[in-house]
Each structure stands twice: as structure tokens, then as C-alpha cells.
PDB file of C-alpha atoms in Angstrom:
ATOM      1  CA  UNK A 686      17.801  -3.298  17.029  1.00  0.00           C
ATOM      2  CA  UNK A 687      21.670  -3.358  17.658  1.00  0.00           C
ATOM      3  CA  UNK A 688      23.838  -5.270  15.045  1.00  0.00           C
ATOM      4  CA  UNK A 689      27.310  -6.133  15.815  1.00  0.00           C
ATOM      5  CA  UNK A 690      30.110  -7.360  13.367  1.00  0.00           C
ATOM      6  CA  UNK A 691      33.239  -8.655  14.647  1.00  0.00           C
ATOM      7  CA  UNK A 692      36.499  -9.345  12.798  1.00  0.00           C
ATOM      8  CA  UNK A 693      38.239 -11.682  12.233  1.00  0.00           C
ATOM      9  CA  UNK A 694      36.894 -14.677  13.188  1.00  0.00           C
ATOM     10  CA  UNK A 695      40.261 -16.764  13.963  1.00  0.00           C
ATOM     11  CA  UNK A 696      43.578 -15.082  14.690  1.00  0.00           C
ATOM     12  CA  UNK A 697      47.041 -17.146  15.231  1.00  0.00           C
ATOM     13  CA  UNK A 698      49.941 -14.929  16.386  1.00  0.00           C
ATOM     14  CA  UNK A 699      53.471 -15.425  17.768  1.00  0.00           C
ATOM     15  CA  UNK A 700      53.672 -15.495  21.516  1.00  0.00           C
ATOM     16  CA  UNK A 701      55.363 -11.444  22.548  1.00  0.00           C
ATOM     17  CA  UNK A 702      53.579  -9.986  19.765  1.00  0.00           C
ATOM     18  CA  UNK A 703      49.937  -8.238  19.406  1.00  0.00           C
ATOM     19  CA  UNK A 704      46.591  -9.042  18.843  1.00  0.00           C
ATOM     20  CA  UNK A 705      43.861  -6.865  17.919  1.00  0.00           C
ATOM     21  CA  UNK A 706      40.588  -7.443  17.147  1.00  0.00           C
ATOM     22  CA  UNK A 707      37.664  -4.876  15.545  1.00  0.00           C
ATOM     23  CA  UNK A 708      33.795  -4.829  16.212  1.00  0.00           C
ATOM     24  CA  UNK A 709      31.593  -2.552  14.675  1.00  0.00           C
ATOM     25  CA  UNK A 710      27.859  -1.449  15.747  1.00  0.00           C
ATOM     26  CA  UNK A 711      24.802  -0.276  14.187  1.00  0.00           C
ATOM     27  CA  UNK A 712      22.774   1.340  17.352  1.00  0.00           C
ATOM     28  CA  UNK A 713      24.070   4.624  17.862  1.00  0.00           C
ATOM     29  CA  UNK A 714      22.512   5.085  21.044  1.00  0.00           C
ATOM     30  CA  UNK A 715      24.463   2.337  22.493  1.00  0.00           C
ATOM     31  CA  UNK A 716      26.906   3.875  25.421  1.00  0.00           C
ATOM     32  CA  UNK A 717      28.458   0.650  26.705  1.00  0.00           C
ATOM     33  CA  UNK A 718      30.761  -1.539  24.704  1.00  0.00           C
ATOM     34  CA  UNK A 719      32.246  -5.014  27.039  1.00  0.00           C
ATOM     35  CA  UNK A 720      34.540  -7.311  26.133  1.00  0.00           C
ATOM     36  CA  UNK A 721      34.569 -10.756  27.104  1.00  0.00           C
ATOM     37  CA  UNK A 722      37.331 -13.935  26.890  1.00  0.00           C
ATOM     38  CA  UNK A 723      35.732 -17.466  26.632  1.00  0.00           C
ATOM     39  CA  UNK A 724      37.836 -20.349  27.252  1.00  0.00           C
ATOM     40  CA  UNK A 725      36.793 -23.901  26.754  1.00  0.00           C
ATOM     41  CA  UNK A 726      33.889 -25.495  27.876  1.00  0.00           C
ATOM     42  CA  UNK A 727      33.766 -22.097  30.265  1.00  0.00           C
ATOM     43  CA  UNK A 728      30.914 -19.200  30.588  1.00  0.00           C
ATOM     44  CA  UNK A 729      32.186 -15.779  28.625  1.00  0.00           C
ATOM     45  CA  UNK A 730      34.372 -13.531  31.830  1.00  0.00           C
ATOM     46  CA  UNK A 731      34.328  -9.750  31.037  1.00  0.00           C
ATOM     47  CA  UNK A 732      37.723  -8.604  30.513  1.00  0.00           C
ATOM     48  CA  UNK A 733      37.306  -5.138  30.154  1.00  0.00           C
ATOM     49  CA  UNK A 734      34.785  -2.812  29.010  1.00  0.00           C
ATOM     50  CA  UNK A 735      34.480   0.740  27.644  1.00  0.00           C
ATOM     51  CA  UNK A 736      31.812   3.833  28.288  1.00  0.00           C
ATOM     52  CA  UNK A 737      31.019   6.101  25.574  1.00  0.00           C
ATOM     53  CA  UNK A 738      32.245   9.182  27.541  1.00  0.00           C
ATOM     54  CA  UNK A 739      35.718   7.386  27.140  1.00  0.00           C
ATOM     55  CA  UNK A 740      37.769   6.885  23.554  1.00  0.00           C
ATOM     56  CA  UNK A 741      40.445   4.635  25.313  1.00  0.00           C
ATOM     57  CA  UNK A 742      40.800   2.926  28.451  1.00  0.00           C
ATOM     58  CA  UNK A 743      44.414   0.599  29.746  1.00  0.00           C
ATOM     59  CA  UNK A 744      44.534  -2.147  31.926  1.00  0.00           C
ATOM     60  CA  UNK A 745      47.892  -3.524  31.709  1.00  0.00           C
ATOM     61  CA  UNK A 746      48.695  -5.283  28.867  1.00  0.00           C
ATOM     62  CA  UNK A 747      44.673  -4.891  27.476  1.00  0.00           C
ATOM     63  CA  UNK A 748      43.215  -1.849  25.831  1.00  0.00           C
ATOM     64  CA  UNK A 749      40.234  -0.916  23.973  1.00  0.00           C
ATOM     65  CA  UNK A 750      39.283   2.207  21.894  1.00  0.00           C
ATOM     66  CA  UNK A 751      36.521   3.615  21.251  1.00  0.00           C
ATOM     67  CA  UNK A 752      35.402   5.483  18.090  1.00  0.00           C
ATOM     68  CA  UNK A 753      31.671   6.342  18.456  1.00  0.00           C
ATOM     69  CA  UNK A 754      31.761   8.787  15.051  1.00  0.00           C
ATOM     70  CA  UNK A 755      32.772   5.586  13.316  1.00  0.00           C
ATOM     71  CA  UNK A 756      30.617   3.268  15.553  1.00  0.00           C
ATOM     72  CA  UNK A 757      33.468   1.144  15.996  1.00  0.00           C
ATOM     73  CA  UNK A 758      35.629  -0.250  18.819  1.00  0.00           C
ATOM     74  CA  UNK A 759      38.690  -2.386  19.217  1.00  0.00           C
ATOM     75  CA  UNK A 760      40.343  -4.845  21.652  1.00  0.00           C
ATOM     76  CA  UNK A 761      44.070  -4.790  21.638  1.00  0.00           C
ATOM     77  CA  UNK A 762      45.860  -7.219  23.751  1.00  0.00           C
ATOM     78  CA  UNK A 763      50.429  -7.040  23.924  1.00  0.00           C
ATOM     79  CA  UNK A 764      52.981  -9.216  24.666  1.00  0.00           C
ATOM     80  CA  UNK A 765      50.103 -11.543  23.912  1.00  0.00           C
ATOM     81  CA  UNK A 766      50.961 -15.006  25.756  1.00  0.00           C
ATOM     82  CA  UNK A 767      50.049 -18.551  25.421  1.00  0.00           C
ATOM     83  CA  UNK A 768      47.257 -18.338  28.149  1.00  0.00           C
ATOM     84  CA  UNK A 769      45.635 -15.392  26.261  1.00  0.00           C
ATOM     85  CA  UNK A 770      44.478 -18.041  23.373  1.00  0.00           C
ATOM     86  CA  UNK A 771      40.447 -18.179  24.028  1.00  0.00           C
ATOM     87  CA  UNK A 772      37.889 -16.825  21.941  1.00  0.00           C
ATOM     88  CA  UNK A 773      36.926 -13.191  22.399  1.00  0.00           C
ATOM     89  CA  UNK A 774      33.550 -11.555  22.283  1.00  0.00           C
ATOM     90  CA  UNK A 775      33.120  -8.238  21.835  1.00  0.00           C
ATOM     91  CA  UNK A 776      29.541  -6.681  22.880  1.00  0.00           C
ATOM     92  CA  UNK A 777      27.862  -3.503  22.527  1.00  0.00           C
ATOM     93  CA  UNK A 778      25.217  -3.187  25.484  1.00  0.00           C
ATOM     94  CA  UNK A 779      23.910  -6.753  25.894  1.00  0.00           C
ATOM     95  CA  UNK A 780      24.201  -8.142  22.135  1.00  0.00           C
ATOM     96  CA  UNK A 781      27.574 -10.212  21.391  1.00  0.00           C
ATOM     97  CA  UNK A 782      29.469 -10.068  18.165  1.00  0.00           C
ATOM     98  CA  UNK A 783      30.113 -13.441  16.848  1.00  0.00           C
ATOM     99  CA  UNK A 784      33.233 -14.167  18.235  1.00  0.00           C
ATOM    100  CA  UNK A 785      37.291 -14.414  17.177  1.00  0.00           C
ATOM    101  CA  UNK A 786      39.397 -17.433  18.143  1.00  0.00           C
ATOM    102  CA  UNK A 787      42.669 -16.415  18.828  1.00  0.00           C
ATOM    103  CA  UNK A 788      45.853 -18.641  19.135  1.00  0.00           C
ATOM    104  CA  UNK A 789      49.077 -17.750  20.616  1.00  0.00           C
ATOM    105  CA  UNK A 790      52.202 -19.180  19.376  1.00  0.00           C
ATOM    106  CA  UNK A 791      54.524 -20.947  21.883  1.00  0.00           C
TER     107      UNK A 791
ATOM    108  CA  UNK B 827      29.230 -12.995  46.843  1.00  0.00           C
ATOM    109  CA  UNK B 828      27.298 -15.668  44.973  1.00  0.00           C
ATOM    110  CA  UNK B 829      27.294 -15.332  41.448  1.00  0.00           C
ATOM    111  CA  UNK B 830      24.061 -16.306  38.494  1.00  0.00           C
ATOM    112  CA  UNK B 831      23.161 -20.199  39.579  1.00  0.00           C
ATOM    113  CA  UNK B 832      21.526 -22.123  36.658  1.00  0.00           C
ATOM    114  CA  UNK B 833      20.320 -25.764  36.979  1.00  0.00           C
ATOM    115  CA  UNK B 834      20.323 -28.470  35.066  1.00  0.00           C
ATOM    116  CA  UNK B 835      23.880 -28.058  34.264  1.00  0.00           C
ATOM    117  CA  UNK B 836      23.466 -31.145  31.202  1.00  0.00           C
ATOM    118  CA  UNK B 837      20.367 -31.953  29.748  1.00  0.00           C
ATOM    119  CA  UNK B 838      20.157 -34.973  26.835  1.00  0.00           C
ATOM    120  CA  UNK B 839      16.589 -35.316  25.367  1.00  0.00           C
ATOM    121  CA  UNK B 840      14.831 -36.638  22.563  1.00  0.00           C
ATOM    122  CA  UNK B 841      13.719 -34.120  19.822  1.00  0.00           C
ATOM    123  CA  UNK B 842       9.774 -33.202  20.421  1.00  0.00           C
ATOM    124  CA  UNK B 843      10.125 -33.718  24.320  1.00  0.00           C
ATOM    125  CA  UNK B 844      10.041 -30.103  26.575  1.00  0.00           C
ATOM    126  CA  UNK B 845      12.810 -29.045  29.172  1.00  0.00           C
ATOM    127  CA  UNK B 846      13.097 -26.685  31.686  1.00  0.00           C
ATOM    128  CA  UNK B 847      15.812 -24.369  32.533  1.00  0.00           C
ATOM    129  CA  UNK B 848      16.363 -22.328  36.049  1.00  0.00           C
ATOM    130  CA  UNK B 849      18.025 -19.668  36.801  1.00  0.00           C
ATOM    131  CA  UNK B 850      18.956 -17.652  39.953  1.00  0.00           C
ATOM    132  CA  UNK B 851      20.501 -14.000  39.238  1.00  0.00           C
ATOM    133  CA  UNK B 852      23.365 -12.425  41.344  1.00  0.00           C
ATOM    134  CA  UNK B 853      21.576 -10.879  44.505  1.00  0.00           C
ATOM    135  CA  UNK B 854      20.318  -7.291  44.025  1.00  0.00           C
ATOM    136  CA  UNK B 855      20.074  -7.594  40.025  1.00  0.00           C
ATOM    137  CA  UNK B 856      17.114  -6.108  38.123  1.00  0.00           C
ATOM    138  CA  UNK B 857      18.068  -7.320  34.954  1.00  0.00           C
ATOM    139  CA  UNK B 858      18.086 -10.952  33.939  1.00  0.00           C
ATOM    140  CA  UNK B 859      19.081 -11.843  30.772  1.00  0.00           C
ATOM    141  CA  UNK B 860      18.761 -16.033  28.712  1.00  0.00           C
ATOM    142  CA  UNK B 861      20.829 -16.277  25.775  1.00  0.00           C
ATOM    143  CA  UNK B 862      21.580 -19.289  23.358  1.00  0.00           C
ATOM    144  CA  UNK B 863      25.216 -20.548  22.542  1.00  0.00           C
ATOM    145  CA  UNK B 864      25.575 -22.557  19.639  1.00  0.00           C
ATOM    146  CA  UNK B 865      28.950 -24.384  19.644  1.00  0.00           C
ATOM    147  CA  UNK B 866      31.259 -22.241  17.669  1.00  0.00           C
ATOM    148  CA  UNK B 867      29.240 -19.237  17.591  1.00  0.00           C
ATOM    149  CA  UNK B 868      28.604 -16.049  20.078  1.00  0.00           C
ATOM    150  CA  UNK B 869      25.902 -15.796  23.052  1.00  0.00           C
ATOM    151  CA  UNK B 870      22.649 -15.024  21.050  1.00  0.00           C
ATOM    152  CA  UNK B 871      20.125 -12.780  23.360  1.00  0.00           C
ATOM    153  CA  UNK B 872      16.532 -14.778  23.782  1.00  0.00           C
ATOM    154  CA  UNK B 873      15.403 -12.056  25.899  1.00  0.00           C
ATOM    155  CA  UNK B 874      15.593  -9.537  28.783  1.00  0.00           C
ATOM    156  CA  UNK B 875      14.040  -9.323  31.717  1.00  0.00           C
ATOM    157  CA  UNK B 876      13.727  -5.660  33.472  1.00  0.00           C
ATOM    158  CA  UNK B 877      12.177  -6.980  37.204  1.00  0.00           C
ATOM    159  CA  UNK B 878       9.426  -9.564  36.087  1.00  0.00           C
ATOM    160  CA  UNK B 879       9.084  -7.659  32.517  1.00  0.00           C
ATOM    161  CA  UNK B 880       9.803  -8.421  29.285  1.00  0.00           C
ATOM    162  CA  UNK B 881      12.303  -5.641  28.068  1.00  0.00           C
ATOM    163  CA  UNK B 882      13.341  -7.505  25.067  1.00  0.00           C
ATOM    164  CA  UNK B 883      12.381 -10.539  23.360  1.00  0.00           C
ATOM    165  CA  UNK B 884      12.753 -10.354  19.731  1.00  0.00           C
ATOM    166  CA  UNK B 885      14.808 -13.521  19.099  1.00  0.00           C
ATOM    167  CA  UNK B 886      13.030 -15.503  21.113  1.00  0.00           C
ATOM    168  CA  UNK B 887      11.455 -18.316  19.089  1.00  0.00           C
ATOM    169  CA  UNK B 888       8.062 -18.182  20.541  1.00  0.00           C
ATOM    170  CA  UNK B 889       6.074 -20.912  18.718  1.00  0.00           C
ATOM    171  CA  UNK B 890       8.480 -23.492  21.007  1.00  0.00           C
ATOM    172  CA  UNK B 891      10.286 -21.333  23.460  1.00  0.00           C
ATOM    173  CA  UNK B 892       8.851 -19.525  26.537  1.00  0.00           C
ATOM    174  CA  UNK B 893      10.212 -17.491  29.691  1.00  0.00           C
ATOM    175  CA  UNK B 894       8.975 -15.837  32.660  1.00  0.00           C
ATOM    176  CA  UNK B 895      10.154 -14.201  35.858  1.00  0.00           C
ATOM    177  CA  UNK B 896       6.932 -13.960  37.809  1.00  0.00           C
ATOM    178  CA  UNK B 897       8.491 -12.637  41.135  1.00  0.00           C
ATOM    179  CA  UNK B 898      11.457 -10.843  39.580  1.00  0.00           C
ATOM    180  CA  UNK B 899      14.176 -12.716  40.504  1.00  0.00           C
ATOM    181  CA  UNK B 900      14.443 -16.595  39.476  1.00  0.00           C
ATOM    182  CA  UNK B 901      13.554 -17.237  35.613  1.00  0.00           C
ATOM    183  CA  UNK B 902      12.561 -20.061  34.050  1.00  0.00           C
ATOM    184  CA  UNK B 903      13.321 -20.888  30.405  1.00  0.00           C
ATOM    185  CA  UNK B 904      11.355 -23.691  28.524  1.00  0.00           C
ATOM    186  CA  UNK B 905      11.216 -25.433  25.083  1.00  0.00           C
ATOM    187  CA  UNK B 906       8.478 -27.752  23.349  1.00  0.00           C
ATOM    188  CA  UNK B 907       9.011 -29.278  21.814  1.00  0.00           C
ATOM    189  CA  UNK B 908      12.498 -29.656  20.832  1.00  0.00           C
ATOM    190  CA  UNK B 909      14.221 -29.797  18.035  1.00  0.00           C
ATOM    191  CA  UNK B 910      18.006 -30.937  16.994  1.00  0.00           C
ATOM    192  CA  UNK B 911      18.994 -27.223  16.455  1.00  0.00           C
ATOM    193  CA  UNK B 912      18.030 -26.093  19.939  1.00  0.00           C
ATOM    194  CA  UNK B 913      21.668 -28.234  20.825  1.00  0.00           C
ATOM    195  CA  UNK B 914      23.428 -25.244  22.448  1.00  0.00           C
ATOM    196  CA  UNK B 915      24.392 -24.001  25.782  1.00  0.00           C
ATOM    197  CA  UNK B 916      21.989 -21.744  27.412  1.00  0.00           C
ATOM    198  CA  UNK B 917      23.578 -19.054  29.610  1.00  0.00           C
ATOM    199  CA  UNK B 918      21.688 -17.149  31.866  1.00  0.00           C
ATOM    200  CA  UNK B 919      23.152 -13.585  33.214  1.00  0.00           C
ATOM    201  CA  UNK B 920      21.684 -10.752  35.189  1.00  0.00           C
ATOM    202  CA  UNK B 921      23.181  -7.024  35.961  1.00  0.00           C
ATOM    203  CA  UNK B 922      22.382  -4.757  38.210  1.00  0.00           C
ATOM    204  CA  UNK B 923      20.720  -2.466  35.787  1.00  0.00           C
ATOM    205  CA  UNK B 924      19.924  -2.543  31.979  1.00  0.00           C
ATOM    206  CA  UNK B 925      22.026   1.121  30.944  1.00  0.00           C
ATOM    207  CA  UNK B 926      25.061   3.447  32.401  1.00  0.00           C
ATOM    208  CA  UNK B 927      26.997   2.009  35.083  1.00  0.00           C
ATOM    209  CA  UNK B 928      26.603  -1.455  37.061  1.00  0.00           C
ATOM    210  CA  UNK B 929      25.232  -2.664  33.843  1.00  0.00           C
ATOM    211  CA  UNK B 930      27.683  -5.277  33.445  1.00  0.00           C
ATOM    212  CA  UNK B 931      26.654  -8.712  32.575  1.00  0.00           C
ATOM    213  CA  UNK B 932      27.360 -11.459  34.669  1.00  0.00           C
ATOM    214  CA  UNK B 933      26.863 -15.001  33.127  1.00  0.00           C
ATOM    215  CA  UNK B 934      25.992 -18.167  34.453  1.00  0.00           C
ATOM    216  CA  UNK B 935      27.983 -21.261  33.888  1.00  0.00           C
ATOM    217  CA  UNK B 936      25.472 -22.436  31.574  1.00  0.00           C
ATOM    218  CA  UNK B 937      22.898 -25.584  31.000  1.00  0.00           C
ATOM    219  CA  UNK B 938      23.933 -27.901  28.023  1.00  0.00           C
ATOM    220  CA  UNK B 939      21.057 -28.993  25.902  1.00  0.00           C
ATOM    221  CA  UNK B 940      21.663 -32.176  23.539  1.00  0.00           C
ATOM    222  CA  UNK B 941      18.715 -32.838  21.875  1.00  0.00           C
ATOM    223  CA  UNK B 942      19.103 -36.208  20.160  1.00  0.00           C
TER     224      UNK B 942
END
């Protein structure tokens, strides 16, 4: 079955700068990789997701790529602010990576 | 448009007892999906539903934890007996289909299991 690793597991970074966090996947039949913010006591809210057909898709100040040779994808969030601090899941199909806490710094 | 309903929202119970979990899916949806969040960790699948069959239940503890969606639509999640590790949230989520597009995964807002 499908394996995903996500890293790293806690980020802190100053508030206008960028964040970007890496998940790798084991199934390489898997075609669709989602990525989803979890605040606090909350359910997990997509955020953005990526097809296999793509290698990069923008929506404003979130991206993700897409390397399916590799079997890894990435979440890259600028002029990260202090709302953005939640932990992020990355996903490929329906299994979850385990998770990275990331902190923005007022 | 209504989004996954699950009930109880909190659950405290003693370790050996059984609870029940419901779940409602997102109108439409063929694919209903229970997962189990430990506090700190990620959403761990328990299994898939495809209509009212199983499509994946691998990590489903099956000597104390059971499922079923007998009409297709509403599940039902249940553990007995208990134990003090089953203390995690347990989302439920559904998408329209299981692969290519519409199948993205809406969650629930979750049912919180202490077992004491």
C-alpha cells in the first residue's frame, strides 16, 4: 500500500519569509497529491492539491510541485504570516503524511 | 451545501466498554472514508468505503473495531471493547469519487474519544 514520509516535523520561521515543506511517496500509481492545514482543535481544510498531469500549480502566495520521477512533492507557502502557523498534512490519494507544525514569527 | 455530519461530537468512556460513531457524508458522495487522529500525529485511514463496500480496510483493527455502510450513505464506526490507546479523534470524510477528479476529501469535524 501507499507510504508517505513528510519532513520536517516542526518548522519556526520569521513572519515575510518562506516555508516549505517535502513529502515523499511510495505508490507510484498514485495521481493525486492534497494538501491540508489543521489548526487547533479543528478538522484538516484542503488547501490546495496537485494532479499528476501537473509538475506545479500557484494559488497566491501557496504552491506545490510535483516530481513524480522522484515520487516526491512539496508545499511552499511566501510571505508566510502569523495566521499561516497550523500544522500541515500533506497526502497522496487518501493516506496522510504525519504532519509538520509550523510557527510563524511575529 | 451541507458538509460530512458526525455525532457524538465527545465521547468519555471507561476502557472495555463499546461506542458508537455516526457519520453522514456530503450529499452525492460515493466514497466514505473513517480515519483515527491521535493527538499530535496525522489522520490514520481505518478504512474506505466505495457505496456500501469495503474498498480498503487494512488498518483497521478488527479484533475490536468494526464498520459498515449498509445503504451506502450513513456509516457507523464501533469499538469493543476499548482500550486507553483508542483516545483519538475520529474523523469521518467522504468524496465524490475514490480516483481522478472530484476525489477530494472532505472531513468531518470529528468525534473525540477519551477512554479513561
Amino acid at each position: 500500500g501507499e507510504n508517505v514520509e513528510q519532513h520536517p516535523s516542526t518548522l519556526s520561521v520569521q513572519e515575510g519569509d518562506s516555508a516549505v515543506i517535502k513529502c515523499t511517496y511510495s505508490d507510484s500509481a498514485s495521481n493525486y497529491f492534497p494538501w491540508y492545514k489543521q489548526e487547533l482543535g479543528k478538522r484538516p481544510q484542503l488547501i490546495i492539491d496537485i494532479r499528476s498531469n501537473v509538475g506545479e500549480k500557484k494559488d497566491q502566495r501557496i504552491a506545490v510541485t510535483l516530481n513524480k520521477t522522484a515520487k516526491h512533492f512539496s508545499l511552499h507557502i511566501t510571505e508566510t504570516q502569523p495566521e499561516d502557523s497550523a500544522v500541515y498534512f500533506c497526502a497522496a490519494k487518501y493516506i496522510f503524511g504525519t504532519g509538520t507544525r509550523l510557527k510563524v514569527l511575529a | 451545501e451541507a458538509g460530512v455530519a458526525q455525532s457524538p461530537r465527545y465521547k468519555i468512556i471507561e476502557k472495555r466498554q463499546s461506542v458508537a460513531f455516526w457519520c453522514n457524508p456530503i450529499s452525492g458522495h460515493a466514497t466514505l472514508y473513517w480515519y483515527q487522529q491521535i493527538l499530535g500525529q496525522g489522520p490514520k485511514l481505518l478504512i474506505q468505503f466505495q457505496n456500501n463496500g469495503v474498498v480498503d480496510d487494512s488498518q483497521l483493527p478488527k479484533d475490536r473495531f468494526s464498520a459498515e455502510r449498509l445503504k451506502g450513505v450513513d456509516s457507523t464506526l464501533k469499538i469493543q471493547p476499548a482500550k486507553l490507546e483508542d483516545s483519538a479523534v475520529y474523523l469521518c470524510a467522504s468524496s465524490f469519487r475514490p480516483e481522478g477528479i472530484g476525489n477530494t476529501i472532505y472531513f468531518g469535524e470529528g468525534s473525540w474519544l477519551t477512554v479513561v
